Coordinates of C-alpha atoms in Angstrom, one line a residue:
Chain A
M109 CA 19.5 -29.9 -9.4
A110 CA 17.0 -27.4 -8.3
H111 CA 13.8 -28.2 -6.5
V112 CA 11.0 -26.6 -8.4
T113 CA 7.3 -26.4 -7.4
V114 CA 4.7 -27.0 -10.1
R115 CA 1.2 -25.7 -9.5
L116 CA -1.8 -27.0 -11.4
P117 CA -5.4 -25.8 -12.0
R118 CA -8.1 -27.7 -10.1
L119 CA -9.2 -29.4 -13.4
L120 CA -5.9 -31.1 -13.7
A121 CA -5.4 -32.0 -10.2
G122 CA -6.9 -35.4 -10.5
L123 CA -4.2 -36.4 -12.9
I124 CA -1.5 -36.1 -10.3
G125 CA -3.5 -37.8 -7.5
G126 CA -5.7 -34.8 -6.5
A127 CA -2.9 -32.5 -5.3
L128 CA -2.6 -28.9 -6.7
E129 CA 1.0 -28.8 -6.6
T130 CA 4.0 -31.1 -6.8
T131 CA 7.8 -30.8 -6.8
V132 CA 10.3 -31.7 -9.6
E133 CA 14.0 -31.6 -9.7
A134 CA 15.5 -30.0 -12.8
D135 CA 18.1 -27.5 -14.0
T136 CA 16.0 -25.8 -16.6
L137 CA 12.3 -24.9 -17.3
A138 CA 12.1 -27.3 -20.2
A139 CA 13.7 -30.1 -18.1
A140 CA 11.3 -29.4 -15.3
L141 CA 8.3 -29.8 -17.6
D142 CA 9.8 -32.9 -19.1
T143 CA 10.1 -34.4 -15.7
L144 CA 6.6 -33.5 -14.8
I145 CA 5.3 -35.1 -17.9
A146 CA 7.5 -38.3 -17.4
R147 CA 6.1 -38.7 -13.9
H148 CA 2.5 -38.0 -14.9
P149 CA 2.2 -38.9 -18.6
E150 CA -1.6 -38.2 -18.7
L151 CA -0.8 -34.6 -18.2
G152 CA 1.0 -34.3 -21.6
V153 CA -2.1 -34.3 -23.9
H154 CA -3.8 -31.7 -21.7
L155 CA -0.9 -29.2 -21.7
F156 CA 0.5 -29.6 -25.2
D157 CA -1.2 -29.9 -28.6
E158 CA -0.2 -31.9 -31.6
S159 CA 2.6 -29.3 -32.4
G160 CA 4.2 -30.1 -29.2
K161 CA 3.6 -26.5 -27.9
F162 CA 1.4 -25.4 -25.1
R163 CA -2.2 -25.5 -26.1
G164 CA -3.6 -22.2 -27.1
H165 CA -5.5 -21.4 -23.9
V166 CA -2.9 -23.0 -21.5
L167 CA -0.7 -20.4 -19.7
C168 CA 2.6 -21.3 -18.1
F169 CA 4.4 -18.9 -15.7
H170 CA 7.9 -19.3 -14.4
N171 CA 7.6 -17.3 -11.2
E172 CA 6.2 -14.0 -12.5
D173 CA 7.1 -14.5 -16.2
N174 CA 4.7 -15.8 -18.7
T175 CA 6.7 -18.3 -20.7
R176 CA 4.8 -17.4 -23.9
W177 CA 7.1 -14.4 -24.2
L178 CA 10.3 -16.3 -23.5
P179 CA 12.6 -17.0 -26.5
S180 CA 13.1 -20.6 -25.1
L181 CA 12.1 -22.9 -22.3
E182 CA 15.8 -23.7 -21.8
R183 CA 15.9 -21.1 -19.0
P184 CA 17.7 -21.9 -15.8
V185 CA 15.7 -22.6 -12.7
K186 CA 16.8 -22.4 -9.1
S187 CA 15.4 -24.1 -6.0
G188 CA 12.3 -22.4 -4.7
D189 CA 11.1 -21.3 -8.2
V190 CA 7.5 -21.9 -9.0
I191 CA 6.0 -23.1 -12.3
T192 CA 2.3 -22.2 -12.4
I193 CA -0.1 -23.8 -15.0
M194 CA -3.4 -21.9 -15.5
Q195 CA -6.1 -21.5 -18.1
A196 CA -6.6 -18.4 -20.3
V197 CA -10.1 -18.0 -21.2
T198 CA -11.2 -14.6 -22.3
G199 CA -14.6 -13.4 -22.6
G200 CA -17.8 -14.8 -21.0
Chain B
M117 CA -42.7 -73.6 4.5
H118 CA -44.0 -72.9 1.0
A119 CA -46.2 -70.1 0.1
P120 CA -49.3 -71.0 -1.9
V121 CA -48.8 -70.2 -5.6
D122 CA -51.7 -67.8 -5.7
T123 CA -50.3 -65.4 -3.1
L124 CA -47.3 -64.9 -5.3
D125 CA -48.2 -61.9 -7.4
V126 CA -44.9 -61.6 -9.2
L127 CA -46.3 -63.7 -12.1
G128 CA -49.4 -62.7 -14.0
P129 CA -52.4 -65.1 -14.2
E130 CA -51.3 -66.3 -17.6
S131 CA -47.9 -67.4 -16.4
R132 CA -49.4 -69.0 -13.3
E133 CA -51.9 -70.9 -15.5
R134 CA -49.1 -72.1 -17.7
L135 CA -47.1 -73.3 -14.8
A136 CA -50.1 -75.2 -13.4
L137 CA -50.8 -76.9 -16.8
E138 CA -47.2 -78.1 -16.8
G139 CA -47.6 -79.6 -13.3
L140 CA -45.0 -77.3 -11.8
E141 CA -45.2 -76.1 -8.2
L142 CA -44.0 -72.6 -7.6
R143 CA -42.4 -72.2 -4.3
L144 CA -41.2 -69.1 -2.5
E145 CA -37.6 -69.9 -2.9
H146 CA -38.1 -70.3 -6.6
V147 CA -39.6 -66.9 -6.8
R148 CA -36.8 -65.4 -4.7
A149 CA -34.3 -66.9 -7.1
L150 CA -36.2 -65.8 -10.0
S151 CA -36.5 -62.3 -8.6
I152 CA -32.7 -62.1 -8.6
L153 CA -32.7 -62.7 -12.2
V154 CA -35.6 -60.6 -13.4
V155 CA -35.4 -57.5 -11.1
M156 CA -33.6 -55.0 -13.3
R157 CA -32.8 -51.5 -12.7
T158 CA -31.6 -48.9 -15.1
L159 CA -28.4 -46.9 -14.8
L160 CA -28.6 -43.7 -16.7
I161 CA -25.3 -42.0 -17.5
I162 CA -25.9 -38.3 -18.0
G163 CA -23.2 -36.5 -19.9
T164 CA -23.3 -32.7 -19.4
D165 CA -21.2 -29.5 -20.0
K166 CA -19.9 -29.8 -16.3
G167 CA -19.4 -33.5 -15.8
A168 CA -21.2 -36.9 -15.7
F169 CA -23.9 -38.0 -13.4
L170 CA -25.1 -41.4 -12.6
A171 CA -28.8 -41.7 -12.2
R172 CA -29.9 -45.1 -10.8
S173 CA -33.6 -46.3 -10.9
D174 CA -35.5 -48.6 -8.6
A175 CA -37.1 -51.7 -10.2
A176 CA -40.1 -49.8 -11.2
R177 CA -38.1 -47.0 -12.7
T178 CA -40.2 -44.4 -10.8
A179 CA -37.6 -43.4 -8.2
W180 CA -34.0 -42.3 -9.0
T181 CA -31.0 -41.6 -7.1
I182 CA -28.3 -39.3 -8.5
E183 CA -24.5 -39.4 -7.9
G184 CA -21.9 -37.1 -9.3
P185 CA -20.5 -35.2 -10.9
L186 CA -17.7 -37.3 -12.3
F187 CA -15.1 -35.3 -14.0
K188 CA -16.5 -32.0 -12.5
G189 CA -16.0 -29.2 -14.7
W190 CA -15.2 -31.2 -17.7
R191 CA -17.6 -31.5 -20.7
I192 CA -18.7 -35.2 -21.2
T193 CA -19.2 -35.7 -25.0
A194 CA -19.6 -39.3 -25.4
I195 CA -20.6 -42.4 -23.4
G196 CA -19.8 -46.0 -24.5
R197 CA -19.6 -49.4 -23.2
D198 CA -17.8 -52.5 -24.4
G199 CA -18.6 -55.6 -22.1
G200 CA -18.3 -54.4 -18.7
R201 CA -16.1 -51.4 -19.4
T202 CA -17.5 -47.9 -19.7
F203 CA -15.8 -45.2 -21.6
L204 CA -16.4 -41.4 -21.4
G205 CA -15.4 -38.8 -24.0
V206 CA -14.1 -36.0 -21.6
N207 CA -13.4 -32.7 -23.2
S208 CA -12.2 -29.2 -22.2
F209 CA -11.9 -26.2 -24.4
V210 CA -8.6 -25.4 -22.7
Y211 CA -7.1 -28.8 -22.0
G212 CA -8.3 -31.0 -25.0
A213 CA -10.1 -34.3 -25.3
T214 CA -9.5 -37.7 -23.9
I215 CA -11.2 -41.0 -23.4
Q216 CA -11.5 -42.1 -19.8
A217 CA -12.3 -45.8 -18.9
S218 CA -13.6 -47.6 -15.9
D219 CA -14.6 -51.2 -15.1
D220 CA -16.6 -50.2 -12.0
L221 CA -17.7 -46.5 -12.5
A222 CA -15.6 -45.6 -9.5
K223 CA -12.0 -45.8 -10.6
W224 CA -11.3 -44.1 -13.9
R225 CA -8.1 -44.0 -16.0
Q226 CA -7.1 -42.0 -19.0
V227 CA -6.4 -44.3 -22.0
D228 CA -3.6 -43.9 -24.4
G229 CA -5.2 -42.2 -27.4
P230 CA -6.9 -41.6 -29.8
A231 CA -4.5 -38.9 -31.1
Y232 CA -3.4 -37.5 -34.4
P233 CA 0.3 -37.6 -35.2
K234 CA 2.6 -35.0 -33.7
D235 CA 3.6 -32.1 -35.9
G236 CA 0.6 -33.0 -38.2
T237 CA -2.0 -30.5 -39.3
R238 CA -5.0 -32.1 -37.7
K239 CA -6.0 -31.6 -34.1
L240 CA -8.1 -33.8 -32.0
T241 CA -10.7 -31.5 -30.4
Q242 CA -13.5 -33.9 -29.2
I243 CA -14.5 -37.5 -28.8
W244 CA -17.9 -37.9 -30.4
K245 CA -18.6 -41.5 -30.2
V246 CA -17.2 -44.7 -28.6
Q247 CA -18.9 -47.8 -30.1
P248 CA -18.1 -51.5 -30.4
A249 CA -18.4 -52.8 -33.9
G250 CA -17.1 -55.9 -35.9
G251 CA -15.2 -57.2 -32.9
A252 CA -13.2 -54.0 -32.2
L253 CA -13.9 -50.7 -30.4
F254 CA -14.1 -47.5 -32.5
A255 CA -13.9 -43.8 -31.6
G256 CA -15.3 -41.2 -33.9
V257 CA -13.7 -37.8 -33.2
A258 CA -13.3 -34.2 -34.3
E259 CA -11.4 -33.1 -36.5
A260 CA -13.3 -35.8 -38.2
G261 CA -11.5 -39.1 -38.0
L262 CA -12.1 -42.7 -36.9
F263 CA -9.8 -44.7 -34.6
R264 CA -9.8 -48.4 -33.7
S265 CA -8.8 -50.2 -30.6
D266 CA -8.3 -54.0 -30.5
D267 CA -7.5 -54.1 -26.8
R268 CA -10.8 -52.8 -25.3
G269 CA -9.7 -49.2 -25.4
D270 CA -6.3 -49.3 -24.0
T271 CA -4.6 -48.2 -27.1
W272 CA -5.9 -46.8 -30.4
K273 CA -4.8 -46.5 -34.0
P274 CA -6.1 -44.4 -36.8
V275 CA -8.4 -45.9 -39.5
A276 CA -6.3 -44.6 -42.3
G277 CA -8.7 -45.7 -45.1
L278 CA -11.3 -43.2 -43.8
N279 CA -9.0 -40.6 -42.3
D280 CA -7.0 -40.2 -45.4
H281 CA -9.9 -40.8 -47.8
P282 CA -9.2 -39.4 -51.3
T283 CA -11.9 -36.7 -50.6
R284 CA -10.5 -35.7 -47.3
E285 CA -9.0 -32.4 -48.1
K286 CA -12.4 -31.2 -49.3
W287 CA -14.3 -32.1 -46.2
M288 CA -16.1 -29.1 -44.6
P289 CA -17.4 -28.7 -41.1
G290 CA -21.0 -28.2 -40.1
A291 CA -22.3 -26.0 -37.2
G292 CA -21.0 -28.7 -34.8
G293 CA -17.6 -28.9 -36.3
L294 CA -16.0 -31.4 -38.7
C295 CA -16.8 -34.5 -36.7
A296 CA -17.2 -38.3 -37.1
H297 CA -20.2 -38.9 -34.8
A298 CA -22.0 -42.0 -35.9
I299 CA -20.6 -45.5 -36.0
V300 CA -22.7 -48.6 -36.9
G301 CA -21.5 -52.1 -37.3
D302 CA -22.9 -55.0 -39.0
P303 CA -23.5 -58.0 -36.5
T304 CA -23.6 -60.4 -39.5
N305 CA -20.5 -59.1 -41.2
P306 CA -17.5 -57.9 -39.3
Q307 CA -16.1 -56.5 -42.5
R308 CA -18.9 -54.1 -43.1
M309 CA -19.4 -50.8 -41.1
W310 CA -20.9 -47.4 -41.6
C311 CA -19.5 -44.0 -40.3
G312 CA -21.5 -40.7 -40.4
I313 CA -19.4 -37.5 -40.6
S314 CA -20.7 -33.9 -40.6
A315 CA -20.8 -32.2 -42.9
V316 CA -19.5 -34.9 -45.3
G317 CA -21.8 -37.8 -45.3
V318 CA -22.2 -41.4 -44.7
F319 CA -19.3 -43.8 -45.6
R320 CA -19.4 -47.6 -45.8
T321 CA -16.6 -50.1 -45.7
D322 CA -17.0 -53.6 -46.9
D323 CA -13.4 -54.7 -46.3
G324 CA -12.9 -54.1 -42.6
G325 CA -12.0 -50.5 -42.8
R326 CA -9.4 -50.6 -45.6
T327 CA -11.5 -48.7 -48.1
W328 CA -14.7 -46.6 -47.7
Q329 CA -17.3 -45.6 -50.2
S330 CA -19.7 -42.5 -49.9
K331 CA -23.2 -43.7 -49.4
N332 CA -25.5 -40.8 -49.9
R333 CA -27.4 -41.5 -53.1
G334 CA -31.0 -40.0 -52.7
V335 CA -30.1 -37.5 -49.9
T336 CA -30.0 -33.8 -50.6
V337 CA -26.6 -32.2 -50.6
V338 CA -25.9 -29.4 -48.2
L339 CA -22.4 -28.2 -49.3
E340 CA -22.1 -29.0 -52.9
D341 CA -18.5 -29.6 -54.0
K342 CA -17.4 -28.5 -57.5
T343 CA -15.5 -31.6 -58.3
T344 CA -17.2 -34.5 -56.6
R345 CA -20.8 -35.4 -55.6
D346 CA -19.5 -37.9 -53.0
I347 CA -19.3 -35.4 -50.2
G348 CA -21.1 -32.4 -48.8
Y349 CA -23.9 -34.3 -47.0
C350 CA -24.7 -33.5 -43.4
V351 CA -25.8 -36.7 -41.6
H352 CA -26.9 -36.0 -38.0
G353 CA -27.7 -39.4 -36.7
L354 CA -28.0 -43.0 -37.7
A355 CA -30.1 -45.9 -36.3
Q356 CA -30.1 -49.5 -37.4
D357 CA -32.6 -52.3 -37.2
A358 CA -31.6 -55.1 -34.9
R359 CA -32.7 -58.0 -37.3
D360 CA -31.7 -56.5 -40.7
P361 CA -28.4 -54.6 -40.6
N362 CA -28.9 -53.1 -44.1
L363 CA -32.2 -51.3 -42.8
I364 CA -30.9 -48.0 -41.5
W365 CA -32.6 -44.6 -40.7
R366 CA -30.8 -41.5 -41.1
Q367 CA -31.7 -38.1 -39.4
D368 CA -30.1 -35.7 -41.8
H369 CA -29.7 -32.0 -42.1
K370 CA -32.0 -32.3 -45.0
G371 CA -34.6 -34.6 -43.7
M372 CA -35.5 -37.9 -42.3
Y373 CA -34.3 -40.9 -44.5
R374 CA -34.3 -44.6 -44.7
T375 CA -32.2 -47.2 -46.6
R376 CA -33.0 -50.8 -47.1
D377 CA -29.9 -51.7 -48.9
G378 CA -27.1 -50.7 -46.6
G379 CA -26.9 -47.2 -47.8
D380 CA -26.8 -47.7 -51.5
S381 CA -29.9 -45.7 -51.8
W382 CA -31.9 -43.5 -49.5
E383 CA -35.7 -42.4 -49.5
K384 CA -37.2 -39.6 -47.5
I385 CA -39.7 -40.7 -44.9
E386 CA -41.3 -37.7 -43.1
R387 CA -45.1 -38.4 -43.0
G388 CA -46.3 -37.0 -39.7
L389 CA -43.1 -35.2 -38.7
P390 CA -43.5 -31.5 -38.1
S391 CA -40.0 -30.9 -39.5
G392 CA -37.4 -33.1 -41.3
F393 CA -34.7 -31.4 -39.2
G394 CA -33.3 -32.8 -36.0
F395 CA -30.5 -34.6 -34.5
P396 CA -31.1 -37.7 -32.3
L397 CA -32.5 -40.8 -33.7
V398 CA -32.7 -44.3 -32.1
R399 CA -34.3 -47.7 -32.9
E400 CA -35.8 -49.8 -30.1
P401 CA -35.0 -53.4 -31.0
R402 CA -37.7 -55.4 -29.3
R403 CA -40.8 -53.4 -30.4
R404 CA -39.0 -52.0 -33.5
A405 CA -40.0 -48.4 -32.7
L406 CA -38.1 -45.5 -33.9
Y407 CA -37.7 -42.3 -31.8
A408 CA -36.6 -38.8 -33.0
V409 CA -36.8 -35.2 -31.7
P410 CA -37.6 -32.8 -34.6
L411 CA -36.5 -29.3 -34.6
E412 CA -37.9 -26.2 -36.4
S413 CA -35.5 -25.8 -39.4
D414 CA -31.7 -25.4 -39.4
E415 CA -32.2 -21.8 -39.2
F416 CA -34.1 -21.7 -35.8
R417 CA -33.3 -25.0 -34.2
M418 CA -36.1 -25.0 -31.6
P419 CA -38.9 -27.4 -30.7
P420 CA -41.6 -26.7 -33.3
G421 CA -44.2 -24.4 -31.8
G422 CA -42.4 -24.3 -28.5
A423 CA -43.6 -27.8 -27.8
L424 CA -40.9 -30.5 -26.7
R425 CA -42.1 -33.6 -28.5
V426 CA -40.4 -37.1 -29.0
Y427 CA -41.9 -38.5 -32.2
R428 CA -42.3 -42.1 -32.6
S429 CA -42.7 -44.4 -35.7
L430 CA -44.2 -47.9 -35.1
D431 CA -44.1 -48.8 -38.8
G432 CA -40.5 -48.5 -39.8
G433 CA -40.6 -44.7 -40.5
E434 CA -43.7 -44.8 -42.9
S435 CA -45.5 -42.5 -40.4
W436 CA -44.7 -40.6 -37.3
A437 CA -46.7 -39.3 -34.4
P438 CA -45.8 -37.4 -31.3
S439 CA -45.3 -39.8 -28.4
G440 CA -47.4 -39.5 -25.2
K441 CA -48.0 -37.0 -22.5
G442 CA -45.8 -35.4 -20.0
L443 CA -43.3 -33.3 -22.0
P444 CA -43.8 -29.6 -21.9
G445 CA -46.3 -28.6 -24.6
E446 CA -45.6 -24.8 -24.7
H447 CA -42.9 -22.4 -24.1
A448 CA -40.2 -25.1 -24.4
Y449 CA -37.2 -23.8 -26.2
D450 CA -34.5 -26.2 -25.0
V451 CA -33.3 -28.7 -27.5
V452 CA -32.2 -32.3 -27.4
L453 CA -28.7 -32.7 -28.7
R454 CA -27.5 -35.5 -31.0
G455 CA -26.4 -37.9 -28.2
A456 CA -29.1 -37.0 -25.7
L457 CA -31.7 -39.6 -26.5
A458 CA -31.2 -43.2 -25.1
L459 CA -33.1 -46.4 -24.6
D460 CA -32.8 -49.0 -21.8
A461 CA -33.1 -52.6 -22.4
Q462 CA -36.1 -53.3 -20.3
D463 CA -39.6 -54.3 -21.4
P464 CA -41.3 -52.1 -21.9
P465 CA -38.3 -50.0 -22.8
G466 CA -37.4 -46.9 -21.0
I467 CA -36.8 -43.8 -23.2
Y468 CA -34.7 -41.0 -21.9
V469 CA -34.1 -37.4 -23.3
G470 CA -31.9 -34.7 -21.9
T471 CA -32.3 -31.1 -22.8
T472 CA -29.9 -28.2 -23.2
G473 CA -31.9 -26.7 -20.2
G474 CA -30.7 -29.5 -18.0
T475 CA -33.9 -31.4 -17.6
V476 CA -34.0 -35.2 -18.2
Y477 CA -37.4 -36.7 -19.1
A478 CA -37.9 -40.5 -18.7
S479 CA -40.6 -42.6 -20.0
R480 CA -40.9 -46.2 -18.7
D481 CA -43.7 -47.2 -21.0
A482 CA -42.0 -46.8 -24.4
G483 CA -43.0 -43.3 -24.8
E484 CA -46.7 -43.3 -23.7
S485 CA -46.0 -41.1 -20.8
W486 CA -43.0 -38.9 -19.6
Q487 CA -41.8 -37.6 -16.3
A488 CA -39.0 -35.4 -15.4
L489 CA -36.2 -36.7 -13.3
P490 CA -36.0 -34.7 -10.0
F491 CA -32.7 -33.3 -11.0
G492 CA -31.4 -30.1 -12.4
A493 CA -28.5 -30.9 -14.6
P494 CA -26.2 -28.7 -16.4
R495 CA -26.7 -28.6 -20.2
V496 CA -27.1 -32.2 -21.2
V497 CA -24.9 -33.4 -24.0
C498 CA -25.3 -37.1 -24.1
L499 CA -27.2 -40.0 -22.4
A500 CA -26.7 -43.7 -22.1
A501 CA -28.8 -46.2 -20.3
F502 CA -27.7 -49.6 -19.1
T503 CA -29.5 -52.4 -17.2
E504 CA -28.0 -53.3 -13.8

């Protein structure tokens, strides 16, 4: 399985012990996120809403790609890939 | 070596005289032991838009130390305590709402729920209240709903009788959203409880939460429904008498009200108030005083005349008067939000208000005088005072 880095915003760092990034092993983007939540269950409610999808203002990038535009999270990942979670807040 | 009684000024002359009459000798070690029991300090938890702060007083409540922020960057929307466990409602516009619990105010953990079902239509957007009642712990949330915990907040289950009330699909939000923000228990009857929801009204259960009845007779409706008169009321705050659970006051969108019969009927009580509109309302149990912070109308929502005033009633709401000196009397346009008025349990009681401008005012003499804490907080959302 691939070793994938997951980067989190500072507001969520406390939920993984204060670190801003962690590593998961997975073959797909979906599996990487599942592994992340399985290891840190408290993160789930902050990333996903009641529909099971990313919250409206949570952005997730796979390397340079915004996952919002992907047809599916069943996308292969390889070692060295980076998943970045960040907040999308528009306006002031 | 024993100190003479009259050098010990911790007791007033009346108490010293009574001790003498009873033939008791007061020794220094007694006083030291006694002082451990009677020296109380106030812990004020200040919930703000950018985290929680802990303000601790000295015994006189004149000097304060500030710690924080806890949950830096998160909005603190509720503060509750059940036994020695403290709960915070912690919220982010981006990352949602959770309850965080701590037994020592140092280590915090996110508890499991409350949550609406996956794939449902309702979204949990904010924790508005965490309140013990009837032997359990309850959480009021937005979208409006009530959740119950029977394990001191570790897990939560929905109160279906209220969340799926027959009128539920007609509930409409107020300016603060569709939120269950007021929870009042009955110390004499664990089966009875009240819940205030904006802009829906007050509901009461008499069967432990299985069924709930609208209790708004006598209150002016805000959003009149075409098919039922049971909903459309905009309760802002509830306060209960410590001796008579059926004696409840209600700061409503449409005025200040009181019920003497557990909500079966409400009467308006506004004599002396500059406005019937406002949000926070508390009842001080020992002196049986009421405290409220009126605002100029739902249209303007500012301190009337630009003067921040905490109004007090010493006769159960029959009449109201502005409390003492020390609050800004002109050009004060910050407001005190629903949860930002708190009491401590000392005698005389300490009263605390936090403003949207980030100032916390404290009174250590039941509202006779006020001082600003030396602390510029972010916008204050809620306050709670505990005795340490």
